[in-house]
Coordinates of N, CA and C in Angstrom, one line a residue:
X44 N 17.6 37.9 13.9 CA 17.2 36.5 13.6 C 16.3 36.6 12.3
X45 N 16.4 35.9 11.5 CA 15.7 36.1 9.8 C 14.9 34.8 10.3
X46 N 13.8 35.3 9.3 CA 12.1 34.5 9.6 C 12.3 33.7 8.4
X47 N 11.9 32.7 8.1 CA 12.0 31.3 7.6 C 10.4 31.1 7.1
X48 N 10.2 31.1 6.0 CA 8.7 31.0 5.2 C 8.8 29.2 4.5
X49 N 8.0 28.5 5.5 CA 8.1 27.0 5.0 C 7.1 27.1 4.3
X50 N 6.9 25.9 3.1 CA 5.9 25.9 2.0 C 6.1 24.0 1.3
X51 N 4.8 23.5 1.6 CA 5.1 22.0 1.1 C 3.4 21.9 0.6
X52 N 3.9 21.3 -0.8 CA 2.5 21.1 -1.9 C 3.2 19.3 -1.9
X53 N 2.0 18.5 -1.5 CA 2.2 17.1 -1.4 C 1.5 16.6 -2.3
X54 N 1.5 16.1 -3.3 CA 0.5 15.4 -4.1 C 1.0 13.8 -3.9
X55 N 0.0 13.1 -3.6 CA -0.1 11.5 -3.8 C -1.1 10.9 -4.5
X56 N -0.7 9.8 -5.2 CA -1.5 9.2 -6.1 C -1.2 7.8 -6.0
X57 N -2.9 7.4 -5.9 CA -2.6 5.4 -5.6 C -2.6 4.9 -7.1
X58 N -3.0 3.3 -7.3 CA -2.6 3.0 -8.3 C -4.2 3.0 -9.5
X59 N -3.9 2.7 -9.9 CA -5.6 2.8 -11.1 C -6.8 2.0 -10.6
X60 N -6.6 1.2 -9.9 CA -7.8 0.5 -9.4 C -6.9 -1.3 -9.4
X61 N -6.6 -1.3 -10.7 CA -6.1 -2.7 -11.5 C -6.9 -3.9 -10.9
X62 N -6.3 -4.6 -10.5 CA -6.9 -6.3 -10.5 C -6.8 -6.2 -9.1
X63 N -6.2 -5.5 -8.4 CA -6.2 -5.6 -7.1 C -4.6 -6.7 -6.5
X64 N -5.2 -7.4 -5.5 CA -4.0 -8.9 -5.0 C -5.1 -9.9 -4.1
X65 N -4.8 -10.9 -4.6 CA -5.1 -11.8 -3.8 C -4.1 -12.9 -3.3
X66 N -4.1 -13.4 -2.3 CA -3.6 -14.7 -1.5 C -4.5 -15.4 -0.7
X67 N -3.5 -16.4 -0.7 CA -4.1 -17.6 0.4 C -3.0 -18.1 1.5
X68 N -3.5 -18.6 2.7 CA -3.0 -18.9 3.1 C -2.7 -20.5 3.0
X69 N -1.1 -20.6 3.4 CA -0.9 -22.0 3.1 C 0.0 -22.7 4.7
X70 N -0.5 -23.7 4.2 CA 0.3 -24.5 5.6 C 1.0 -25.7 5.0
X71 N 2.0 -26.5 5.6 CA 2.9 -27.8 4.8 C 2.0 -28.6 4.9
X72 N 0.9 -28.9 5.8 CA -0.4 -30.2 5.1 C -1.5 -29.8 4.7
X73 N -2.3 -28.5 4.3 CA -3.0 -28.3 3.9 C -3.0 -27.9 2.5
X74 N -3.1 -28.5 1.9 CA -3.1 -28.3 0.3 C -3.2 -26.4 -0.2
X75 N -5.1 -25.7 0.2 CA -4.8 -24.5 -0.1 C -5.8 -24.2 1.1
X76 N -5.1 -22.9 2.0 CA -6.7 -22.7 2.9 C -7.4 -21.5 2.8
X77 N -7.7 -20.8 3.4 CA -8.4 -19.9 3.3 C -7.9 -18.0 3.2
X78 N -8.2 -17.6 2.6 CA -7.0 -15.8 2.5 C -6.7 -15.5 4.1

């Protein structure tokens, strides 16, 4: 039976910071409501 040497280098990277996201929530009679 031959031995099997696993090997995992993960690098992750988020985004720069940027502006972020915003929303709101909406409903069909409320004009704009709250995130």
């Amino acid at each position: 039976m031959t031995t099997f040497v696993d090997r995992v280098e993960l690098h992750v990277a988020a985004g720069n910071g940027g502006h972020g996201c915003a929303s709101v929530h909406r409903e069909k009679f409320k004009p704009l409501g709250g995130p």
